[in-house]
PDB file of C-alpha atoms in Angstrom:
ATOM      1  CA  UNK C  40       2.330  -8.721 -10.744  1.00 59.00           C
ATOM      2  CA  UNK C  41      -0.709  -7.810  -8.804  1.00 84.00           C
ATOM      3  CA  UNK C  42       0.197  -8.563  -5.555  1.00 93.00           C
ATOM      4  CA  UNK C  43       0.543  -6.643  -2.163  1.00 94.00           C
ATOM      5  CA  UNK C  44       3.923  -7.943  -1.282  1.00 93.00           C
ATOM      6  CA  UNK C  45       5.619  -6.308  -4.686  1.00 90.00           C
ATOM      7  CA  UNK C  46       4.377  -2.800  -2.503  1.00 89.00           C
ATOM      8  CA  UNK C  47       6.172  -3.816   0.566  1.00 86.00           C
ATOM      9  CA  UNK C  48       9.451  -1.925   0.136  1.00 82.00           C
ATOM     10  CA  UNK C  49       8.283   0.441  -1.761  1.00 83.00           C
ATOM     11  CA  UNK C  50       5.829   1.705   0.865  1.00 79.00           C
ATOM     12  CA  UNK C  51       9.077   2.073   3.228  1.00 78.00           C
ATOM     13  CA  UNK C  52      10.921   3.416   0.923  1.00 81.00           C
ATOM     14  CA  UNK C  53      12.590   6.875   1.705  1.00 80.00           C
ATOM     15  CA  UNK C  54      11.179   8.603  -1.454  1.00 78.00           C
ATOM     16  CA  UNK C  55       7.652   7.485  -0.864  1.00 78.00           C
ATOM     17  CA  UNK C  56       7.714   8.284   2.949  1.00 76.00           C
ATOM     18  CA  UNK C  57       9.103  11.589   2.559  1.00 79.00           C
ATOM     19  CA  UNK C  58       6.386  12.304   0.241  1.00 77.00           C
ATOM     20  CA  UNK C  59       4.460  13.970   2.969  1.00 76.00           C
ATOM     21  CA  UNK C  60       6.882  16.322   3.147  1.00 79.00           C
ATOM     22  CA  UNK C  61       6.727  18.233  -0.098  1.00 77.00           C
ATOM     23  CA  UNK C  62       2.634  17.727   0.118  1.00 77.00           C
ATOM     24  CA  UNK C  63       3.160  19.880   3.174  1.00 80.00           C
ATOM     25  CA  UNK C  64       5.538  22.525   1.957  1.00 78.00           C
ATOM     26  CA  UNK C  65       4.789  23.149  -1.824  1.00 77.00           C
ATOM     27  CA  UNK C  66       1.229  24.848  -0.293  1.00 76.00           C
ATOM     28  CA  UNK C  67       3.101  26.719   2.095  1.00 76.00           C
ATOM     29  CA  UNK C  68       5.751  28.328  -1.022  1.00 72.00           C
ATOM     30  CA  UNK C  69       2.601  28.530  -2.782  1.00 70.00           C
ATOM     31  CA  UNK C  70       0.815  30.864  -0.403  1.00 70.00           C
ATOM     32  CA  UNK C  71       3.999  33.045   0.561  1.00 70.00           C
ATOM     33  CA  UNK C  72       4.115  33.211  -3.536  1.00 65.00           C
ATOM     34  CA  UNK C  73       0.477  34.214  -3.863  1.00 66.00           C
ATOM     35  CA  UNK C  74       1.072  37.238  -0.910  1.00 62.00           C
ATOM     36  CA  UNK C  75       3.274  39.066  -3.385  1.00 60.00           C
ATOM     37  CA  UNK C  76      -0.149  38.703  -5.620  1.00 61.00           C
ATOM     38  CA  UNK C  77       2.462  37.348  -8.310  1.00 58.00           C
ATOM     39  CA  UNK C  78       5.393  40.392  -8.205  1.00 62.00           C
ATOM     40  CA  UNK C  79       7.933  41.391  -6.267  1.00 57.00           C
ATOM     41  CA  UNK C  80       9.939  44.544  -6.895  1.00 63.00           C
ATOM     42  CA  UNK C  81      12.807  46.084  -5.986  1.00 62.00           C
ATOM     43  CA  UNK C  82      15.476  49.208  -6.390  1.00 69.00           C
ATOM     44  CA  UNK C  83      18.939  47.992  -6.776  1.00 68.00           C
ATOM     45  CA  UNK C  84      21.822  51.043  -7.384  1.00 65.00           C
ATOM     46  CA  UNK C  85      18.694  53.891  -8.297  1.00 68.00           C
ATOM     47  CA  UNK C  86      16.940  51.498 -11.054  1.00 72.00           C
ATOM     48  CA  UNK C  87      13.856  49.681 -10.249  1.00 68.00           C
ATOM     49  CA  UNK C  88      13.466  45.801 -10.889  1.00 61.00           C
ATOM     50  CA  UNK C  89      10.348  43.983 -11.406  1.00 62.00           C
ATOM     51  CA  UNK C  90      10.320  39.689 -10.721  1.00 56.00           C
ATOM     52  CA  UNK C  91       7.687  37.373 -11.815  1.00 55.00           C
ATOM     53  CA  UNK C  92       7.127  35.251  -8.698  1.00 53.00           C
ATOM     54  CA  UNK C  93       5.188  31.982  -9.632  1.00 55.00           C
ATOM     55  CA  UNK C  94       5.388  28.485  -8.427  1.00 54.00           C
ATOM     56  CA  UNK C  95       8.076  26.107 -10.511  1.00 60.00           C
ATOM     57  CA  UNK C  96       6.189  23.735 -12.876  1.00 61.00           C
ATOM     58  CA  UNK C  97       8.285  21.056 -11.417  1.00 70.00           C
ATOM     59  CA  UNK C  98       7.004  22.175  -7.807  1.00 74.00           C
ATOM     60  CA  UNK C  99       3.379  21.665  -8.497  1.00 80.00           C
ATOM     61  CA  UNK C 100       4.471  18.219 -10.362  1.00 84.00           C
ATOM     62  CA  UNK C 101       6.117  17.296  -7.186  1.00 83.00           C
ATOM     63  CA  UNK C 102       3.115  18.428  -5.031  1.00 86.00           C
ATOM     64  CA  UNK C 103       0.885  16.153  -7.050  1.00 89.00           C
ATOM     65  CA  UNK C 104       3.464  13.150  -7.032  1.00 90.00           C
ATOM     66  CA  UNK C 105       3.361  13.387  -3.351  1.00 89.00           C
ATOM     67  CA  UNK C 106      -0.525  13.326  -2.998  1.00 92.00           C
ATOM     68  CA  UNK C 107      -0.295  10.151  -5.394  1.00 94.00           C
ATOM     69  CA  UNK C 108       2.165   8.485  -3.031  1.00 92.00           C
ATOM     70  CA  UNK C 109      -0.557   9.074  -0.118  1.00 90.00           C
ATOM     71  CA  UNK C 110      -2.802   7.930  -1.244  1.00 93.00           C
ATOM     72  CA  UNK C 111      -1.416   4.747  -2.536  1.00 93.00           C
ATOM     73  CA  UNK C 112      -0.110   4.315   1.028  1.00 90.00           C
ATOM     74  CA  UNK C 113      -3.073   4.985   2.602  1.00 91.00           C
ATOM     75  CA  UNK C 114      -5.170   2.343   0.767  1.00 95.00           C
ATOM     76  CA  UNK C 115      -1.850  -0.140   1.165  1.00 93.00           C
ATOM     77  CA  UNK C 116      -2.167   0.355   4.982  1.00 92.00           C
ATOM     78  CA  UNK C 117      -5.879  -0.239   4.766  1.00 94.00           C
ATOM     79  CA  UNK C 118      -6.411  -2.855   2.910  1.00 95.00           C
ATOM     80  CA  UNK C 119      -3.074  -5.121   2.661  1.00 95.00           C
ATOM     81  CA  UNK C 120      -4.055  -7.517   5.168  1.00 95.00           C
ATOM     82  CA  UNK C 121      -1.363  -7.673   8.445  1.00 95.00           C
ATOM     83  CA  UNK C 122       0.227 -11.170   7.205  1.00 97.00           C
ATOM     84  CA  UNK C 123       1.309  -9.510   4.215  1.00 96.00           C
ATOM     85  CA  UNK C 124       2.372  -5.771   5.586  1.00 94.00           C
ATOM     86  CA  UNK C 125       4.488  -7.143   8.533  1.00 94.00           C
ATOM     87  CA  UNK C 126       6.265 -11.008   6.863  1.00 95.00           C
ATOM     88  CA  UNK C 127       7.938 -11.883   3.943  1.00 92.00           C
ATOM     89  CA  UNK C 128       8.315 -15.297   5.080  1.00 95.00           C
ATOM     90  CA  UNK C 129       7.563 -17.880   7.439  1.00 97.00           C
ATOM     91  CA  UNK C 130      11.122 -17.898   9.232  1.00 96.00           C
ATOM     92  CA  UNK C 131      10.264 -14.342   9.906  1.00 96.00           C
ATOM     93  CA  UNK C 132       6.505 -14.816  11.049  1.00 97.00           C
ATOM     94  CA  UNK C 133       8.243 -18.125  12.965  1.00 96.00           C
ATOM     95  CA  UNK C 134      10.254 -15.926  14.679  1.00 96.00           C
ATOM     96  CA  UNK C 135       8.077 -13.977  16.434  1.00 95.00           C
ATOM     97  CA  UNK C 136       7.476 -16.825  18.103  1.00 94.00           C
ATOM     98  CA  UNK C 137       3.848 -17.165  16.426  1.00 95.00           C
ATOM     99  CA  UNK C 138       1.797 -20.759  15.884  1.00 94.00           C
ATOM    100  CA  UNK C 139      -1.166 -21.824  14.192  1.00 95.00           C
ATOM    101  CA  UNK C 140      -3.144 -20.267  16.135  1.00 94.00           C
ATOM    102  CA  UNK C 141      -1.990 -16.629  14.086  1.00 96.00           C
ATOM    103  CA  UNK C 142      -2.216 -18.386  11.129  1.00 96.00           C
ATOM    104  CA  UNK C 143      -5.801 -19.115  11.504  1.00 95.00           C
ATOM    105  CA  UNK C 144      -6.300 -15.655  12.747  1.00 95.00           C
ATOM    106  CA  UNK C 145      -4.651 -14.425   9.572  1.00 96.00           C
ATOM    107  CA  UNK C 146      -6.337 -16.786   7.520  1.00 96.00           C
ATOM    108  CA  UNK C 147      -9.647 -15.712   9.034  1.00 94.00           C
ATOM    109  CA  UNK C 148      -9.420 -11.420   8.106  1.00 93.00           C
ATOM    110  CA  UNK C 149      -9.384 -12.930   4.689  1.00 95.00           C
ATOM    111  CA  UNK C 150     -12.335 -15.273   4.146  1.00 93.00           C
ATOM    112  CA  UNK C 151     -14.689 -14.683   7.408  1.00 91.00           C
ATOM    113  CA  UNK C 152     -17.575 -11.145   7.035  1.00 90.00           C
ATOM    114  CA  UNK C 153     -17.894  -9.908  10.840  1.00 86.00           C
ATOM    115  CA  UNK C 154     -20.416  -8.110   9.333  1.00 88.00           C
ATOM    116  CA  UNK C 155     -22.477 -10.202   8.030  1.00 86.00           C
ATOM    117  CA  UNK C 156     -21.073 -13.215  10.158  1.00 83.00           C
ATOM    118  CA  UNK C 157     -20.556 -15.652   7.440  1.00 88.00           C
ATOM    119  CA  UNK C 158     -17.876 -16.975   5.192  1.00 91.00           C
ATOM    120  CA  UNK C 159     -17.318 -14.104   2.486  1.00 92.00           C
ATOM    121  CA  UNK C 160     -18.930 -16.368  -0.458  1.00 91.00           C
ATOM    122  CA  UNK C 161     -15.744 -16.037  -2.487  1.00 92.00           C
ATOM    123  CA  UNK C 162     -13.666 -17.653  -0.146  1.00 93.00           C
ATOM    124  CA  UNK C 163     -15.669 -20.422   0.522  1.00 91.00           C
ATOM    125  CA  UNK C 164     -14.299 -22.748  -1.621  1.00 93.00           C
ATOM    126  CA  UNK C 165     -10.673 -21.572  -0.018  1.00 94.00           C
ATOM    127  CA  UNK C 166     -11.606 -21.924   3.117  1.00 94.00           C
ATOM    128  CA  UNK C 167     -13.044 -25.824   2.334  1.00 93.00           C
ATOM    129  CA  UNK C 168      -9.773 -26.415   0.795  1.00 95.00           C
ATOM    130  CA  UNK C 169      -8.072 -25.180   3.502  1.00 95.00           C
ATOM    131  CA  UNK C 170      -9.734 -27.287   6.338  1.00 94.00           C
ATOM    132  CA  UNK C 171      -9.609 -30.432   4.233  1.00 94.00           C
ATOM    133  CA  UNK C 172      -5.892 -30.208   4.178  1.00 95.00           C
ATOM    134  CA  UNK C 173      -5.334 -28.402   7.266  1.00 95.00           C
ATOM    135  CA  UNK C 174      -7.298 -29.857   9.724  1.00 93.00           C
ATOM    136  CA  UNK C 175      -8.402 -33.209  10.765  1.00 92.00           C
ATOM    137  CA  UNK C 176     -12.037 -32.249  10.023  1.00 92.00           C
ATOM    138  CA  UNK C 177     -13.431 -32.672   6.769  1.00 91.00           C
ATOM    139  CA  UNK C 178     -15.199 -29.459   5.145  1.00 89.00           C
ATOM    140  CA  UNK C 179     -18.331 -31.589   3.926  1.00 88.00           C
ATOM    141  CA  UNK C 180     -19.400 -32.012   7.341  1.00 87.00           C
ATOM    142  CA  UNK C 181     -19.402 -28.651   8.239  1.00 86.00           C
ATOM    143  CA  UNK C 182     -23.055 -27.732   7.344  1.00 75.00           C
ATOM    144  CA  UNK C 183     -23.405 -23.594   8.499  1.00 74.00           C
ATOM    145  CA  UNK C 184     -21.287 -21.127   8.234  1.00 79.00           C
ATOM    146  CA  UNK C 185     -20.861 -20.873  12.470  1.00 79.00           C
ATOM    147  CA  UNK C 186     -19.418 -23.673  12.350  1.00 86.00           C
ATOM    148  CA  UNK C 187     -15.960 -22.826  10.531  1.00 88.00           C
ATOM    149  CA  UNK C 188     -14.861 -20.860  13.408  1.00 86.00           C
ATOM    150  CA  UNK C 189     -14.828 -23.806  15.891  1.00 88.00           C
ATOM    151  CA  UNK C 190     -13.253 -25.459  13.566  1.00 87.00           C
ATOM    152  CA  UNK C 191     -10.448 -23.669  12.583  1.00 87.00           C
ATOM    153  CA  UNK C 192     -10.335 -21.998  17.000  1.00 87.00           C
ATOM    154  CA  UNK C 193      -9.489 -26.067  17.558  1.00 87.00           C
ATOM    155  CA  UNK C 194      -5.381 -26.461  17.413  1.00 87.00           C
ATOM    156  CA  UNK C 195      -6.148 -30.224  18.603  1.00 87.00           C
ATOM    157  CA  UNK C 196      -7.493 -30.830  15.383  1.00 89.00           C
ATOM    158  CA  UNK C 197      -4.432 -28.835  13.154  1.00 91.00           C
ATOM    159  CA  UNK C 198      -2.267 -31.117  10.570  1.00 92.00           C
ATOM    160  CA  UNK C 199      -0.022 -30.383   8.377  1.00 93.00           C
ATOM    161  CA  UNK C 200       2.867 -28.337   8.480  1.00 94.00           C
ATOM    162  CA  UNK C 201       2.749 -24.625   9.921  1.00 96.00           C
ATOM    163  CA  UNK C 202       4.975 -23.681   7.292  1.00 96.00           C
ATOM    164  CA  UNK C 203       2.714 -25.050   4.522  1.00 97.00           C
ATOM    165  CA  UNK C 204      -0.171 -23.513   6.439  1.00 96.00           C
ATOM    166  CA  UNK C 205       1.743 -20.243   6.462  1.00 98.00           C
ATOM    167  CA  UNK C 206       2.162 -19.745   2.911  1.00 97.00           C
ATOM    168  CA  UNK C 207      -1.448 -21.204   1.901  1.00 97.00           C
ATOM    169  CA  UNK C 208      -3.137 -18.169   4.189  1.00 97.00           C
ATOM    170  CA  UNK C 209      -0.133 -16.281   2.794  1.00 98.00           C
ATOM    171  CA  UNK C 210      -0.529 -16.139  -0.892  1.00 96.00           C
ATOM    172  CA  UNK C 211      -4.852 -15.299  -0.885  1.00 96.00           C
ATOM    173  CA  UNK C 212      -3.886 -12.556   1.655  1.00 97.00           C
ATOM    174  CA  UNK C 213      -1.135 -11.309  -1.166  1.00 96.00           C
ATOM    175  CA  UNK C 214      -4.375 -11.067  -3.659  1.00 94.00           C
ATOM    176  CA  UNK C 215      -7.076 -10.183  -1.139  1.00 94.00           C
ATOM    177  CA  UNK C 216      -9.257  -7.118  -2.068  1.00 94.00           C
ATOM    178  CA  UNK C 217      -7.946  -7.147  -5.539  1.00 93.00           C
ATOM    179  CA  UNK C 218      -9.331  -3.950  -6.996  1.00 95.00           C
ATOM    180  CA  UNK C 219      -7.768  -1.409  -3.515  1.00 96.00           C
ATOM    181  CA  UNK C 220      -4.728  -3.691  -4.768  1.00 95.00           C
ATOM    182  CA  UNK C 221      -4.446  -2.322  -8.393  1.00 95.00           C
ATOM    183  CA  UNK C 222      -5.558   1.149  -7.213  1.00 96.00           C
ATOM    184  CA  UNK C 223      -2.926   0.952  -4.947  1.00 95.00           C
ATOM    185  CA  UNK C 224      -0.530   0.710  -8.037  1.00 94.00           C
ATOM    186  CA  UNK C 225      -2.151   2.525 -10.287  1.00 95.00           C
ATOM    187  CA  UNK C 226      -1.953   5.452  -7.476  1.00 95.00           C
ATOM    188  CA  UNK C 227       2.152   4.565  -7.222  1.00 93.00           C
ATOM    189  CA  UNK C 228       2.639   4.198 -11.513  1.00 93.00           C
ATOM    190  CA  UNK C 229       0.726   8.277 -11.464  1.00 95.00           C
ATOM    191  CA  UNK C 230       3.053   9.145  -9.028  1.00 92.00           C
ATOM    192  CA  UNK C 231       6.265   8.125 -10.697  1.00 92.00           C
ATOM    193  CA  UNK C 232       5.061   9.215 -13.978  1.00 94.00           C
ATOM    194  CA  UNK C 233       5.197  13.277 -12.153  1.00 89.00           C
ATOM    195  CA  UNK C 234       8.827  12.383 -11.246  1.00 88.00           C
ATOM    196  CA  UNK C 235       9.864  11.071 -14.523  1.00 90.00           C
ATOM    197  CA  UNK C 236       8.106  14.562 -15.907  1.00 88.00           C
ATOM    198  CA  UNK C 237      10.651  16.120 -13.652  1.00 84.00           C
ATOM    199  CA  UNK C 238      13.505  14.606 -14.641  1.00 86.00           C
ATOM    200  CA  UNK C 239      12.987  15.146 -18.190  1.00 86.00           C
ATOM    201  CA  UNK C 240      12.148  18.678 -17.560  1.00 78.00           C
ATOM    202  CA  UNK C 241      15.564  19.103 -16.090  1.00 72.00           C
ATOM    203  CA  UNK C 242      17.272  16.963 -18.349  1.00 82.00           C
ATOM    204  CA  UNK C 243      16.031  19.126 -21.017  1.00 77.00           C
ATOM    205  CA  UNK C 244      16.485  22.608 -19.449  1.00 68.00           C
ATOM    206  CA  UNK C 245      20.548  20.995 -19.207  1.00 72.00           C
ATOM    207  CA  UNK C 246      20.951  20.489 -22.491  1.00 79.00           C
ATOM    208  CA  UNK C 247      19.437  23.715 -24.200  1.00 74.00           C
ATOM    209  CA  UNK C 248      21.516  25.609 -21.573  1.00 70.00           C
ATOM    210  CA  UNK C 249      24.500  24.131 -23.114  1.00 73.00           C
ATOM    211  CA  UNK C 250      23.720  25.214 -26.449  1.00 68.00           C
TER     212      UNK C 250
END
């Protein structure tokens, strides 16, 4: 269930990318709203009429359903690693005419720190498992952590097949940065909830009318 690929559509999806949209405009109602300070009044054939001006409940649900889609997007975009956000499989990462080499690459955003220069210290038993059955070189021998990226920068020393190599780097990317992952979700789930409150709203306002 936890997994970045179950966000992939959903992140393109129409609903979620129009988002954005409302989060721009409910404000903007909002603060026309707020310049009547809350009235507006009229005279209509010599009698005067008074209206309540306020924001829709449903409005301001919308608003906040659309601030819960950013941000779920936002941390999708930043933390779903590329391998994940742009292939759902390895005839489409094939066909973009891409090697081992990329898979390395993609395998290497996951378990290398720039930062610290090392192997992040909860990969390293992924990363051993993936030169032992990747690569001609066996992990044992590689005693310091400088010494993975040699290894896995030499093609001459690749086995295996690419497509097997694909999916291994493939499925730890899908679970990579776990906890952005279910905040990511949990940010989507909020979201929906504010749209089901919508519907429900309606639905209800439908039937009383009718009776």
């Amino acid at each position: 269930m936890f997994q970045w690929s179950s966000q992939n559509s959903l992140s393109q999806s129409k609903l979620v990318k129009s988002s954005s949209l409302w989060f721009v405009l409910v404000p903007v109602f909002a603060k026309v709203l707020d310049g009547f300070n809350g009235k507006l009044s009229f005279t209509f054939d010599g009698t005067k009429y008074e209206l309540t001006l306020m924001l829709p409940f449903s409005w301001q649900l919308l608003f906040f359903a659309s601030l819960f889609f950013m941000i779920a997007g936002f941390i999708y975009q930043a933390k779903c690693n590329e391998i994940i956000k742009r292939y759902s499989s390895y005839s489409d990462f094939k066909s973009e005419g891409n090697t081992r080499l990329q898979i390395n690459k993609h395998l290497k955003s996951v378990v290398w720190d720039n930062e610290q220069a090392k192997v992040r210290p909860s990969y390293a038993d992924v990363l051993d498992s993936y030169i032992d059955n990747y690569t001609s070189i066996n992990s044992s021998t590689l005693n310091n952590n400088t010494d993975y990226l040699p290894a896995l920068d030499n093609l001459s020393k690749s086995k295996g097949e690419d497509s097997n190599a694909f999916y291994f780097v493939y499925n730890i990317s899908n679970t990579n940065n776990k906890n952005w992952l279910k905040a990511s979700l949990a940010f989507y789930i909020i979201g929906f909830i504010c749209l089901l409150m919508i519907a429900i709203s309606n639905i209800s306002f439908v039937i009383k009318s009718m009776y």
